[in-house]
Coordinates of N, CA and C in Angstrom, one line a residue:
X1 N 16.9 -11.5 -23.3 CA 16.5 -11.4 -24.7 C 15.1 -12.0 -24.8
X2 N 14.1 -11.5 -25.4 CA 12.7 -12.0 -25.4 C 12.9 -13.4 -26.4
X3 N 12.1 -14.4 -26.0 CA 12.1 -15.5 -27.0 C 11.2 -15.2 -28.1
X4 N 11.7 -15.6 -29.3 CA 11.0 -15.4 -30.5 C 10.6 -16.7 -31.1
X5 N 9.3 -16.9 -31.5 CA 8.9 -18.1 -32.1 C 8.9 -18.0 -33.6
X6 N 9.1 -19.2 -34.3 CA 9.2 -19.1 -35.7 C 7.9 -18.9 -36.2
X7 N 7.9 -18.1 -37.4 CA 6.6 -17.9 -38.2 C 6.9 -18.5 -39.5
X8 N 5.7 -19.0 -40.1 CA 5.8 -19.4 -41.5 C 5.5 -18.2 -42.4
X9 N 6.2 -17.8 -43.3 CA 6.2 -16.8 -44.2 C 5.4 -17.2 -45.5
X10 N 5.3 -18.5 -45.8 CA 4.9 -19.0 -47.1 C 3.4 -18.9 -47.1
X11 N 2.8 -17.8 -47.6 CA 1.3 -17.8 -47.8 C 0.8 -18.5 -49.0
X12 N 1.7 -18.7 -50.0 CA 1.4 -19.3 -51.2 C 1.4 -20.9 -51.1
X13 N 1.8 -21.4 -49.8 CA 1.8 -22.9 -49.8 C 0.5 -23.6 -50.2
X14 N 0.5 -24.6 -50.9 CA -0.8 -25.4 -51.1 C -0.6 -26.8 -50.7
X15 N -1.6 -27.5 -50.6 CA -1.5 -28.9 -50.1 C -0.9 -29.9 -51.3
X16 N -0.7 -29.2 -52.5 CA -0.2 -30.1 -53.6 C 1.3 -30.0 -53.5
X17 N 2.0 -29.3 -52.7 CA 3.3 -29.1 -52.7 C 3.9 -30.3 -51.6
X18 N 4.7 -31.3 -52.1 CA 5.1 -32.3 -51.1 C 5.9 -31.8 -49.9
X19 N 5.7 -32.3 -48.7 CA 6.4 -31.9 -47.5 C 7.1 -33.1 -46.8
X20 N 6.8 -34.3 -47.4 CA 7.2 -35.5 -46.6 C 6.6 -35.8 -45.4
X21 N 5.3 -35.3 -45.3 CA 4.4 -35.5 -44.2 C 4.1 -37.0 -44.0
X22 N 4.5 -37.4 -42.7 CA 4.1 -38.9 -42.4 C 2.7 -39.0 -42.0
X23 N 1.9 -39.5 -42.8 CA 0.3 -39.7 -42.3 C 0.2 -40.7 -41.3
X24 N 1.1 -41.6 -41.0 CA 1.0 -42.6 -40.1 C 1.3 -42.1 -38.7
X25 N 1.9 -40.9 -38.6 CA 2.4 -40.4 -37.2 C 1.8 -38.9 -37.0
X26 N 0.7 -38.7 -37.3 CA 0.0 -37.4 -37.0 C -0.3 -37.1 -35.7
X27 N -0.4 -35.8 -35.2 CA -0.9 -35.6 -33.9 C -2.2 -36.1 -33.7
X28 N -2.7 -36.6 -32.6 CA -3.9 -37.0 -32.5 C -5.0 -36.1 -32.2
X29 N -4.6 -35.0 -31.6 CA -5.6 -33.8 -31.3 C -4.8 -32.5 -31.7
X30 N -5.5 -31.9 -32.6 CA -5.1 -30.5 -33.0 C -6.0 -29.4 -32.6
X31 N -5.5 -28.4 -31.9 CA -6.4 -27.4 -31.6 C -5.9 -26.0 -32.2
X32 N -7.0 -25.2 -32.7 CA -6.8 -24.1 -33.5 C -7.4 -22.8 -33.0
X33 N -6.7 -21.7 -32.8 CA -7.1 -20.4 -32.6 C -7.3 -19.7 -33.9
X34 N -8.3 -19.5 -34.3 CA -8.6 -19.0 -35.7 C -8.8 -17.5 -35.6
X35 N -7.6 -17.0 -35.7 CA -7.6 -15.4 -35.5 C -7.3 -14.7 -36.7
X36 N -7.8 -13.3 -36.9 CA -7.4 -12.6 -37.9 C -8.5 -12.3 -38.9
X37 N -9.7 -12.7 -38.6 CA -10.9 -12.5 -39.4 C -11.2 -11.1 -39.7
X38 N -11.3 -10.4 -38.6 CA -11.6 -8.9 -38.7 C -10.6 -8.1 -39.3
X39 N -9.2 -8.3 -39.1 CA -8.2 -7.7 -39.8 C -8.1 -8.0 -41.3
X40 N -8.4 -9.2 -41.5 CA -8.5 -9.6 -43.0 C -9.5 -8.7 -43.8
X41 N -10.6 -8.5 -43.0 CA -11.6 -7.7 -43.7 C -11.2 -6.2 -43.9
X42 N -10.7 -5.7 -42.6 CA -10.3 -4.3 -42.7 C -9.3 -4.1 -43.8
X43 N -8.4 -4.8 -44.0 CA -7.4 -4.7 -45.0 C -8.0 -4.7 -46.4
X44 N -9.1 -5.1 -46.5 CA -9.9 -5.1 -47.8 C -11.0 -4.1 -47.9
X45 N -11.2 -3.3 -46.8 CA -12.2 -2.2 -46.8 C -13.5 -2.9 -46.6
X46 N -13.5 -4.0 -45.9 CA -14.9 -4.7 -45.8 C -15.3 -4.7 -44.3
X47 N -16.5 -4.9 -44.0 CA -17.0 -5.0 -42.6 C -16.4 -6.2 -41.9
X48 N -16.1 -6.1 -40.6 CA -15.5 -7.5 -39.9 C -16.2 -8.7 -40.1
X49 N -17.7 -8.5 -40.3 CA -18.4 -9.7 -40.3 C -18.1 -10.4 -41.7
X50 N -17.6 -9.8 -42.8 CA -17.2 -10.3 -44.0 C -16.2 -11.2 -43.8
X51 N -15.2 -10.9 -42.8 CA -14.1 -11.7 -42.5 C -14.4 -13.1 -41.8
X52 N -15.5 -12.9 -40.9 CA -16.0 -14.1 -40.3 C -16.6 -15.1 -41.2
X53 N -17.3 -14.5 -42.3 CA -18.0 -15.2 -43.3 C -17.1 -16.1 -44.1
X54 N -15.9 -15.3 -44.4 CA -15.1 -16.0 -45.1 C -14.3 -17.1 -44.3
X55 N -13.9 -16.8 -43.1 CA -13.4 -17.7 -42.1 C -14.1 -19.0 -42.0
X56 N -15.5 -18.9 -42.2 CA -16.2 -20.2 -42.1 C -16.0 -21.2 -43.2
X57 N -15.7 -20.5 -44.4 CA -15.4 -21.3 -45.6 C -14.1 -22.1 -45.3
X58 N -13.1 -21.5 -44.7 CA -11.8 -22.1 -44.4 C -12.2 -23.1 -43.3
X59 N -12.9 -23.1 -42.4 CA -13.3 -24.3 -41.4 C -13.8 -25.3 -42.2
X60 N -14.6 -25.1 -43.3 CA -15.0 -26.2 -44.0 C -13.8 -27.0 -44.7
X61 N -12.9 -26.2 -45.2 CA -11.9 -26.8 -45.9 C -10.9 -27.6 -44.9
X62 N -10.6 -27.0 -43.8 CA -9.8 -27.5 -42.8 C -10.4 -28.8 -42.1
X63 N -11.6 -28.7 -41.8 CA -12.3 -30.0 -41.3 C -12.3 -31.0 -42.3
X64 N -12.6 -30.7 -43.7 CA -12.7 -31.8 -44.6 C -11.2 -32.3 -44.7
X65 N -10.3 -31.7 -44.6 CA -8.8 -32.0 -44.9 C -8.5 -33.0 -43.6
X66 N -8.8 -32.5 -42.4 CA -8.4 -33.2 -41.2 C -9.1 -34.5 -41.2
X67 N -10.3 -34.6 -41.7 CA -11.1 -35.9 -41.7 C -10.3 -36.8 -42.8
X68 N -10.0 -36.2 -44.0 CA -9.5 -37.1 -45.0 C -8.1 -37.6 -44.6
X69 N -7.4 -36.9 -43.9 CA -6.0 -37.5 -43.5 C -6.0 -38.3 -42.1
X70 N -7.1 -38.4 -41.5 CA -7.3 -39.3 -40.4 C -6.9 -38.8 -39.1
X71 N -7.1 -37.3 -38.8 CA -6.9 -36.9 -37.5 C -8.0 -37.4 -36.7
X72 N -7.8 -37.5 -35.3 CA -8.8 -38.0 -34.3 C -9.7 -36.9 -33.8
X73 N -9.0 -35.8 -33.4 CA -9.7 -34.7 -32.7 C -9.1 -33.4 -33.4
X74 N -10.2 -32.5 -33.7 CA -9.9 -31.0 -34.1 C -10.7 -30.2 -33.3
X75 N -10.2 -29.4 -32.4 CA -10.8 -28.4 -31.6 C -10.6 -27.0 -32.2
X76 N -11.8 -26.3 -32.4 CA -11.7 -25.0 -33.0 C -12.2 -24.0 -32.0
X77 N -11.5 -23.0 -31.8 CA -11.8 -21.8 -30.8 C -12.7 -20.9 -31.7
X78 N -14.1 -21.2 -31.5 CA -15.1 -20.4 -32.2 C -15.5 -19.1 -31.6
X79 N -15.7 -19.3 -30.3 CA -16.2 -18.0 -29.6 C -15.8 -18.0 -28.2
X80 N -15.1 -17.1 -27.7 CA -14.7 -16.9 -26.2 C -15.5 -16.4 -25.4
X81 N -15.5 -16.6 -24.2 CA -16.2 -15.8 -23.1 C -15.9 -14.3 -23.1
X82 N -14.8 -14.0 -23.7 CA -14.4 -12.5 -23.7 C -15.0 -11.9 -25.1
X83 N -15.4 -12.7 -26.1 CA -15.9 -12.2 -27.4 C -17.3 -11.3 -27.1
X84 N -17.9 -11.7 -26.0 CA -19.2 -10.9 -25.8 C -19.0 -9.3 -25.8
X85 N -17.7 -8.9 -25.5 CA -17.3 -7.5 -25.4 C -17.4 -6.9 -26.7
X86 N -17.4 -7.6 -27.9 CA -17.3 -7.0 -29.3 C -18.7 -6.5 -29.5
X87 N -18.8 -5.5 -30.6 CA -20.1 -4.9 -30.8 C -21.3 -5.9 -31.1
X88 N -22.4 -5.5 -30.8 CA -23.5 -6.3 -30.8 C -23.8 -7.0 -32.1
X89 N -23.7 -6.2 -33.2 CA -24.0 -6.7 -34.5 C -23.0 -7.8 -34.9
X90 N -21.7 -7.7 -34.4 CA -20.7 -8.7 -34.6 C -21.1 -10.0 -33.9
X91 N -21.5 -9.8 -32.6 CA -21.7 -11.0 -31.7 C -22.9 -11.8 -32.3
X92 N -23.9 -11.0 -32.7 CA -25.2 -11.6 -33.3 C -24.7 -12.4 -34.6
X93 N -23.8 -11.9 -35.4 CA -23.4 -12.6 -36.6 C -22.7 -13.8 -36.2
X94 N -21.8 -13.7 -35.3 CA -21.1 -14.9 -34.7 C -21.8 -15.9 -34.2
X95 N -23.1 -15.6 -33.7 CA -24.0 -16.6 -33.1 C -24.8 -17.3 -34.2
X96 N -24.9 -16.7 -35.3 CA -25.5 -17.2 -36.6 C -24.6 -18.1 -37.4
X97 N -23.4 -17.9 -37.3 CA -22.4 -18.8 -38.1 C -22.5 -20.4 -37.7
X98 N -22.6 -20.7 -36.4 CA -22.7 -22.1 -36.3 C -24.0 -22.7 -37.0
X99 N -25.1 -21.9 -36.9 CA -26.4 -22.3 -37.6 C -26.1 -22.4 -39.1
X100 N -25.5 -21.4 -39.6 CA -25.3 -21.4 -41.1 C -24.4 -22.6 -41.5
X101 N -23.3 -22.7 -40.8 CA -22.4 -23.7 -41.1 C -22.9 -25.1 -40.9
X102 N -23.6 -25.5 -39.9 CA -24.2 -26.7 -39.6 C -25.4 -27.1 -40.6
X103 N -26.2 -26.0 -40.8 CA -27.3 -26.2 -41.8 C -26.8 -26.6 -43.2
X104 N -25.7 -26.0 -43.6 CA -25.1 -26.3 -45.0 C -24.2 -27.5 -45.1
X105 N -23.5 -27.8 -43.9 CA -22.4 -28.7 -43.9 C -22.7 -30.0 -43.2
X106 N -23.7 -30.1 -42.4 CA -24.0 -31.2 -41.7 C -24.2 -32.5 -42.5
X107 N -24.7 -32.6 -43.6 CA -24.9 -33.8 -44.4 C -23.4 -34.2 -44.9
X108 N -22.5 -33.4 -45.1 CA -21.2 -33.9 -45.4 C -20.5 -34.3 -44.2
X109 N -20.8 -33.7 -43.1 CA -20.0 -34.3 -41.9 C -20.6 -35.5 -41.4
X110 N -21.9 -36.0 -41.7 CA -22.4 -37.2 -41.4 C -21.8 -38.2 -42.5
X111 N -21.8 -37.8 -43.8 CA -21.2 -38.7 -44.7 C -19.8 -39.0 -44.4
X112 N -19.0 -38.1 -43.9 CA -17.6 -38.3 -43.7 C -17.3 -38.8 -42.3
X113 N -18.3 -39.2 -41.5 CA -18.3 -39.9 -40.2 C -17.7 -39.1 -39.1
X114 N -18.0 -37.8 -39.3 CA -17.5 -36.9 -38.2 C -18.4 -36.7 -37.1
X115 N -17.9 -36.7 -35.8 CA -18.8 -36.4 -34.8 C -18.5 -35.1 -34.2
X116 N -19.7 -34.4 -33.9 CA -19.6 -32.8 -33.6 C -19.7 -33.0 -32.1
X117 N -18.9 -32.3 -31.4 CA -19.0 -31.9 -29.9 C -18.6 -30.5 -29.7
X118 N -19.0 -30.0 -28.4 CA -18.7 -28.7 -28.0 C -18.1 -28.6 -26.7
X119 N -17.4 -27.7 -26.3 CA -17.0 -27.4 -24.9 C -17.3 -25.8 -24.7
X120 N -17.6 -25.5 -23.5 CA -17.8 -24.1 -23.1 C -19.2 -24.1 -22.3
X121 N -19.5 -22.9 -22.0 CA -20.8 -22.6 -21.2 C -22.0 -22.4 -22.2
X122 N -22.4 -23.5 -22.6 CA -23.3 -23.7 -23.8 C -24.7 -23.1 -23.4
X123 N -25.2 -23.1 -22.2 CA -26.6 -22.8 -21.9 C -26.9 -21.4 -22.1
X124 N -25.9 -20.5 -22.1 CA -26.2 -19.0 -22.3 C -26.2 -18.6 -23.8
X125 N -25.8 -19.4 -24.6 CA -25.9 -19.1 -26.0 C -27.4 -18.9 -26.4
X126 N -27.5 -18.1 -27.6 CA -28.9 -18.0 -28.1 C -29.6 -19.4 -28.4
X127 N -30.9 -19.3 -28.4 CA -31.7 -20.5 -28.6 C -31.5 -21.2 -30.1
X128 N -31.3 -20.3 -31.0 CA -31.2 -20.8 -32.4 C -29.7 -21.4 -32.5
X129 N -28.8 -21.0 -31.8 CA -27.4 -21.5 -31.9 C -27.4 -22.9 -31.2
X130 N -28.0 -22.9 -29.9 CA -28.2 -24.1 -29.2 C -28.9 -25.2 -30.0
X131 N -30.0 -24.9 -30.7 CA -30.8 -25.9 -31.4 C -29.8 -26.4 -32.6
X132 N -29.2 -25.6 -33.3 CA -28.4 -26.1 -34.5 C -27.3 -27.1 -34.0
X133 N -26.7 -26.7 -33.0 CA -25.5 -27.4 -32.5 C -26.0 -28.7 -31.8
X134 N -27.1 -28.6 -31.1 CA -27.7 -29.9 -30.4 C -28.1 -30.8 -31.6
X135 N -28.7 -30.3 -32.7 CA -29.1 -31.2 -33.6 C -27.9 -32.0 -34.3
X136 N -26.8 -31.1 -34.5 CA -25.6 -31.7 -35.1 C -25.0 -32.7 -34.2
X137 N -24.9 -32.5 -32.8 CA -24.4 -33.4 -31.8 C -25.2 -34.7 -32.0
X138 N -26.5 -34.5 -31.9 CA -27.5 -35.8 -31.9 C -27.2 -36.6 -33.2
X139 N -27.3 -36.0 -34.3 CA -27.2 -36.6 -35.6 C -25.9 -37.3 -35.8
X140 N -24.9 -36.8 -35.1 CA -23.6 -37.4 -35.4 C -23.1 -38.1 -34.2
X141 N -23.8 -38.4 -33.2 CA -23.4 -39.0 -31.9 C -22.7 -40.4 -32.2
X142 N -23.2 -41.1 -33.1 CA -22.6 -42.5 -33.3 C -21.5 -42.5 -34.3
X143 N -21.1 -41.4 -34.9 CA -20.0 -41.6 -35.8 C -18.7 -41.7 -35.0
X144 N -17.8 -42.4 -35.6 CA -16.5 -42.7 -34.9 C -15.2 -42.1 -35.7
X145 N -15.5 -41.3 -36.6 CA -14.3 -40.9 -37.2 C -13.7 -39.5 -36.5
X146 N -13.5 -38.4 -37.3 CA -12.9 -37.2 -36.6 C -13.9 -36.7 -35.7
X147 N -13.3 -36.2 -34.4 CA -14.2 -35.5 -33.5 C -14.0 -34.1 -33.8
X148 N -15.0 -33.3 -34.2 CA -14.9 -32.0 -34.5 C -15.4 -31.2 -33.3
X149 N -14.6 -30.6 -32.5 CA -15.0 -30.1 -31.2 C -14.9 -28.5 -31.2
X150 N -16.2 -27.9 -31.2 CA -16.2 -26.6 -31.2 C -16.1 -25.9 -29.7
X151 N -15.3 -25.1 -29.6 CA -15.2 -24.2 -28.2 C -16.1 -23.1 -28.3
X152 N -17.4 -23.1 -27.9 CA -18.3 -22.0 -28.0 C -18.5 -21.4 -26.6
X153 N -18.4 -20.1 -26.5 CA -18.6 -19.5 -25.1 C -17.6 -20.2 -24.3
X154 N -16.3 -20.4 -24.6 CA -15.5 -21.0 -23.8 C -14.3 -20.1 -23.3
X155 N -14.1 -20.3 -21.9 CA -13.1 -19.6 -21.3 C -12.2 -20.6 -20.3
X156 N -11.0 -20.8 -20.4 CA -10.3 -21.7 -19.7 C -10.3 -21.5 -18.2
X157 N -10.2 -20.2 -17.8 CA -10.1 -19.9 -16.5 C -11.5 -20.2 -15.8
X158 N -12.6 -19.9 -16.5 CA -13.9 -20.1 -16.1 C -14.0 -21.7 -15.9
X159 N -13.5 -22.5 -16.9 CA -13.5 -23.9 -16.9 C -12.9 -24.5 -15.7
X160 N -11.6 -24.0 -15.3 CA -10.9 -24.6 -14.2 C -11.5 -24.0 -12.9
X161 N -12.0 -22.9 -12.8 CA -12.7 -22.5 -11.4 C -13.9 -23.4 -11.2
X162 N -14.6 -23.6 -12.2 CA -15.8 -24.4 -12.3 C -15.4 -25.9 -11.8
X163 N -14.3 -26.4 -12.2 CA -13.9 -27.6 -11.9 C -13.6 -27.7 -10.3
X164 N -12.8 -26.6 -9.8 CA -12.4 -26.5 -8.5 C -13.7 -26.4 -7.7
X165 N -14.8 -25.8 -8.1 CA -16.0 -25.8 -7.3 C -16.7 -27.1 -7.3
X166 N -16.6 -28.0 -8.4 CA -17.3 -29.3 -8.3 C -16.5 -30.2 -7.4
X167 N -15.2 -30.2 -7.4 CA -14.3 -30.9 -6.4 C -14.6 -30.5 -5.1
X168 N -14.6 -29.1 -4.8 CA -14.8 -28.6 -3.4 C -16.2 -29.0 -2.9
X169 N -17.1 -29.1 -3.7 CA -18.5 -29.8 -3.4 C -18.5 -31.1 -2.9
X170 N -17.7 -31.8 -3.7 CA -17.6 -33.3 -3.4 C -16.8 -33.6 -2.0
X171 N -16.0 -32.8 -1.8 CA -15.2 -32.7 -0.5 C -16.2 -32.3 0.6
X172 N -17.0 -31.3 0.4 CA -17.8 -30.8 1.3 C -18.9 -31.9 1.8
X173 N -19.5 -32.7 0.8 CA -20.4 -33.4 0.9 C -19.8 -34.8 1.5
X174 N -18.6 -35.0 1.6 CA -18.0 -36.3 2.2 C -17.7 -37.2 1.0
X175 N -18.0 -37.0 -0.2 CA -17.8 -37.9 -1.3 C -16.4 -38.0 -1.6
X176 N -15.5 -37.1 -1.3 CA -14.1 -37.2 -1.8 C -13.2 -36.6 -0.6
X177 N -12.1 -37.3 -0.5 CA -11.0 -36.9 0.5 C -10.1 -36.0 -0.2
X178 N -9.6 -35.0 0.3 CA -8.6 -34.0 -0.2 C -7.3 -34.8 -0.8
X179 N -7.1 -36.0 0.0 CA -5.8 -36.6 -0.3 C -6.0 -37.3 -1.8
X180 N -7.3 -37.5 -2.2 CA -7.4 -38.1 -3.4 C -7.4 -37.2 -4.7
X181 N -7.3 -35.9 -4.4 CA -7.3 -35.0 -5.5 C -5.9 -35.0 -6.1
X182 N -5.9 -35.3 -7.5 CA -4.6 -35.2 -8.3 C -5.0 -34.8 -9.6
X183 N -4.0 -34.9 -10.5 CA -4.3 -34.2 -11.9 C -5.4 -34.9 -12.7
X184 N -5.5 -36.4 -12.5 CA -6.4 -37.0 -13.2 C -7.8 -36.7 -12.8
X185 N -8.0 -36.5 -11.5 CA -9.3 -36.1 -10.9 C -9.5 -34.6 -11.5
X186 N -8.7 -33.7 -11.4 CA -8.9 -32.4 -12.0 C -9.4 -32.6 -13.3
X187 N -8.7 -33.2 -14.1 CA -8.9 -33.3 -15.6 C -10.4 -33.8 -15.8
X188 N -10.8 -34.8 -14.9 CA -12.0 -35.4 -15.1 C -13.2 -34.3 -14.8
X189 N -13.0 -33.1 -14.3 CA -14.0 -32.2 -14.3 C -13.8 -31.1 -15.2
X190 N -13.1 -31.3 -16.2 CA -13.1 -30.2 -17.3 C -14.0 -30.6 -18.3
X191 N -14.3 -29.6 -19.2 CA -15.2 -29.9 -20.3 C -14.6 -31.0 -21.3
X192 N -13.3 -31.1 -21.2 CA -12.5 -32.1 -22.1 C -12.3 -33.4 -21.5
X193 N -13.1 -33.7 -20.5 CA -12.7 -35.0 -19.9 C -12.8 -36.3 -20.6
X194 N -13.4 -36.2 -21.8 CA -13.7 -37.4 -22.7 C -12.7 -37.4 -23.9
X195 N -11.8 -36.3 -23.9 CA -11.0 -36.1 -24.9 C -9.4 -36.2 -24.7
X196 N -8.7 -36.7 -25.6 CA -7.2 -36.7 -25.4 C -6.8 -35.2 -25.4
X197 N -5.6 -34.9 -24.6 CA -5.2 -33.6 -24.7 C -4.6 -33.2 -26.1
X198 N -4.6 -32.0 -26.4 CA -4.0 -31.6 -27.7 C -2.6 -31.8 -27.8
X199 N -2.0 -32.3 -28.9 CA -0.6 -32.4 -29.3 C 0.0 -31.1 -29.9
X200 N -1.0 -30.4 -30.5 CA -0.5 -29.3 -31.3 C -1.5 -28.3 -31.3
X201 N -1.0 -27.0 -31.1 CA -1.8 -25.7 -31.0 C -1.4 -24.9 -32.3
X202 N -2.4 -24.5 -33.1 CA -2.1 -23.7 -34.2 C -2.8 -22.3 -34.0
X203 N -2.1 -21.3 -34.2 CA -2.7 -20.0 -34.1 C -2.3 -19.1 -35.2
X204 N -3.4 -18.5 -35.8 CA -3.1 -17.6 -37.0 C -3.1 -16.3 -36.7
X205 N -2.6 -15.4 -37.5 CA -2.7 -14.0 -37.6 C -1.5 -13.3 -36.9
X206 N -0.5 -14.1 -36.6 CA 0.7 -13.5 -36.0 C 0.7 -13.2 -34.5
X207 N -0.3 -13.4 -33.9 CA -0.5 -13.3 -32.3 C 0.2 -14.7 -31.6
X208 N 0.8 -14.4 -30.5 CA 1.6 -15.4 -30.0 C 1.2 -15.5 -28.4
X209 N -0.1 -15.8 -28.3 CA -0.8 -16.0 -26.9 C -1.9 -17.0 -26.9
X210 N -2.2 -17.5 -25.7 CA -3.2 -18.5 -25.6 C -4.6 -18.0 -25.6
X211 N -4.9 -16.7 -25.1 CA -6.1 -16.0 -25.0 C -7.1 -16.9 -24.2
X212 N -6.6 -17.4 -23.1 CA -7.6 -18.1 -22.3 C -8.1 -19.4 -22.8
X213 N -7.3 -20.0 -23.6 CA -7.8 -21.3 -24.4 C -7.0 -22.5 -23.9
X214 N -7.8 -23.5 -23.3 CA -7.1 -24.9 -23.0 C -5.9 -24.6 -22.1
X215 N -5.8 -23.8 -21.2 CA -4.7 -23.5 -20.5 C -4.1 -24.7 -19.7
X216 N -4.9 -25.5 -19.2 CA -4.6 -26.8 -18.5 C -4.2 -27.9 -19.5
X217 N -5.0 -27.9 -20.6 CA -4.8 -29.0 -21.5 C -3.6 -28.9 -22.4
X218 N -3.2 -27.8 -22.8 CA -2.1 -27.4 -23.7 C -0.6 -27.4 -22.9
X219 N -0.7 -27.9 -21.8 CA 0.6 -28.0 -20.9 C 1.8 -28.6 -21.8
X220 N 1.5 -29.5 -22.5 CA 2.7 -30.2 -23.1 C 2.4 -30.2 -24.6
X221 N 1.7 -29.4 -25.2 CA 1.4 -29.3 -26.6 C 2.4 -28.4 -27.3
X222 N 2.7 -28.8 -28.6 CA 3.6 -28.0 -29.3 C 2.7 -26.7 -30.0
X223 N 3.4 -25.6 -30.0 CA 2.7 -24.4 -30.5 C 3.2 -24.2 -31.9
X224 N 2.4 -23.7 -32.9 CA 2.7 -23.3 -34.1 C 2.0 -22.1 -34.6
X225 N 2.7 -21.0 -34.9 CA 2.3 -19.7 -35.2 C 2.5 -19.3 -36.6
X226 N 1.5 -18.6 -37.3 CA 1.7 -18.1 -38.6 C 1.1 -16.7 -38.6
X227 N 1.7 -15.8 -39.5 CA 1.3 -14.5 -39.5 C 0.0 -14.5 -40.5
X228 N -0.3 -15.6 -41.3 CA -1.4 -15.5 -42.1 C -2.7 -15.4 -41.4
X229 N -3.6 -14.6 -41.9 CA -4.9 -14.5 -41.2 C -5.8 -15.7 -41.6
X230 N -6.7 -16.0 -40.6 CA -7.4 -17.2 -40.9 C -8.1 -17.3 -42.2
X231 N -8.7 -16.3 -42.8 CA -9.5 -16.4 -44.1 C -8.4 -16.9 -45.2
X232 N -7.1 -16.6 -45.0 CA -6.0 -17.1 -45.9 C -5.4 -18.4 -45.7
X233 N -5.8 -19.0 -44.5 CA -5.2 -20.2 -44.1 C -5.8 -21.3 -45.2
X234 N -5.0 -22.3 -45.4 CA -5.4 -23.4 -46.2 C -4.8 -24.7 -45.8
X235 N -5.2 -25.9 -46.7 CA -4.7 -27.1 -46.4 C -3.3 -27.3 -46.5
X236 N -2.6 -26.5 -47.3 CA -1.2 -26.5 -47.3 C -0.5 -26.0 -46.1
X237 N -1.0 -25.0 -45.5 CA -0.4 -24.5 -44.2 C -0.7 -25.4 -43.2
X238 N -1.9 -26.0 -43.1 CA -2.3 -27.1 -42.2 C -1.4 -28.1 -42.2
X239 N -0.9 -28.6 -43.4 CA 0.1 -29.7 -43.5 C 1.5 -29.2 -43.1
X240 N 1.7 -27.9 -43.4 CA 2.9 -27.4 -42.9 C 3.1 -27.4 -41.4
X241 N 2.1 -27.1 -40.8 CA 2.1 -27.0 -39.2 C 2.2 -28.5 -38.7
X242 N 1.6 -29.5 -39.4 CA 1.7 -30.9 -39.1 C 3.1 -31.4 -39.3
X243 N 3.7 -31.1 -40.4 CA 5.0 -31.4 -40.7 C 6.1 -30.8 -39.8
X244 N 5.9 -29.6 -39.4 CA 6.9 -29.0 -38.4 C 6.8 -29.8 -37.2
X245 N 5.4 -30.1 -36.7 CA 5.2 -30.8 -35.5 C 6.0 -32.2 -35.5
X246 N 5.9 -32.8 -36.7 CA 6.7 -34.1 -36.7 C 8.2 -34.0 -36.6
X247 N 8.6 -32.9 -36.9 CA 10.0 -32.6 -36.8 C 10.5 -32.0 -35.5
X248 N 9.6 -32.0 -34.6 CA 10.0 -31.5 -33.2 C 10.3 -32.8 -32.2
X249 N 11.0 -32.6 -31.2 CA 11.3 -33.5 -30.2 C 10.3 -33.3 -28.9
X250 N 9.6 -34.1 -28.7 CA 8.6 -33.9 -27.5 C 9.2 -34.7 -26.3
X251 N 9.7 -34.0 -25.3 CA 10.5 -34.6 -24.2 C 9.6 -34.7 -22.9
X252 N 8.6 -33.9 -22.8 CA 7.7 -34.0 -21.6 C 8.5 -33.8 -20.5
X253 N 9.5 -32.8 -20.4 CA 10.3 -32.7 -19.2 C 11.7 -33.5 -19.1
X254 N 11.7 -34.6 -19.9 CA 12.7 -35.4 -19.9 C 13.9 -34.9 -20.8
X255 N 14.9 -35.9 -21.1 CA 16.0 -35.4 -21.8 C 15.9 -36.4 -23.1

């Protein structure tokens, strides 16, 4: 019998509805696959890019809420290595979204003590995207509140293969003995080497797969799925995911 994961059906949930969430025991790192923008737009007879634009507004709300409740790290899957296969006009729009987001929202991120980081193959992104992101990283470098980590041109398999290459090179150069290779060493070669691993993965739109996202880092994370498309996601559903996480037992292979 196939395994079925629970979905939340409550699209009307808002952050004003009490859940009994314990704000002293939140997950330290939440990762989100923000899925369903295109389908949200299609259902309304709108172009796909309209869904991405609306999704950016939700990013602002969720980041603001994550900062307000004291999360340590929020990683958002903004653009995957596979997303280049989409139509050129959609890709071009997606490459402009970080620019628009950071140009309008950076002052608030600074005010809220948020630190911007990125993971992914950053150097192949358009120059205007790199410029906006680099400015945000530089201007928030000393902030010590929420780490807002954007996965841009990110692919987990590419990340792991690159880590293997780095380790193999060190072995070849005589800098490392094969017997010294362990999980910690491998993790130190990943984009996320300076971050704690995610405790909770959220994916919107009803899909139940990782889509080449943080395959190594999510080994012991809790997964939470909702049928709600990302543009309809809100603070209430975010807290519902956190509440469900708090009511699970994390055994890490034990009993």
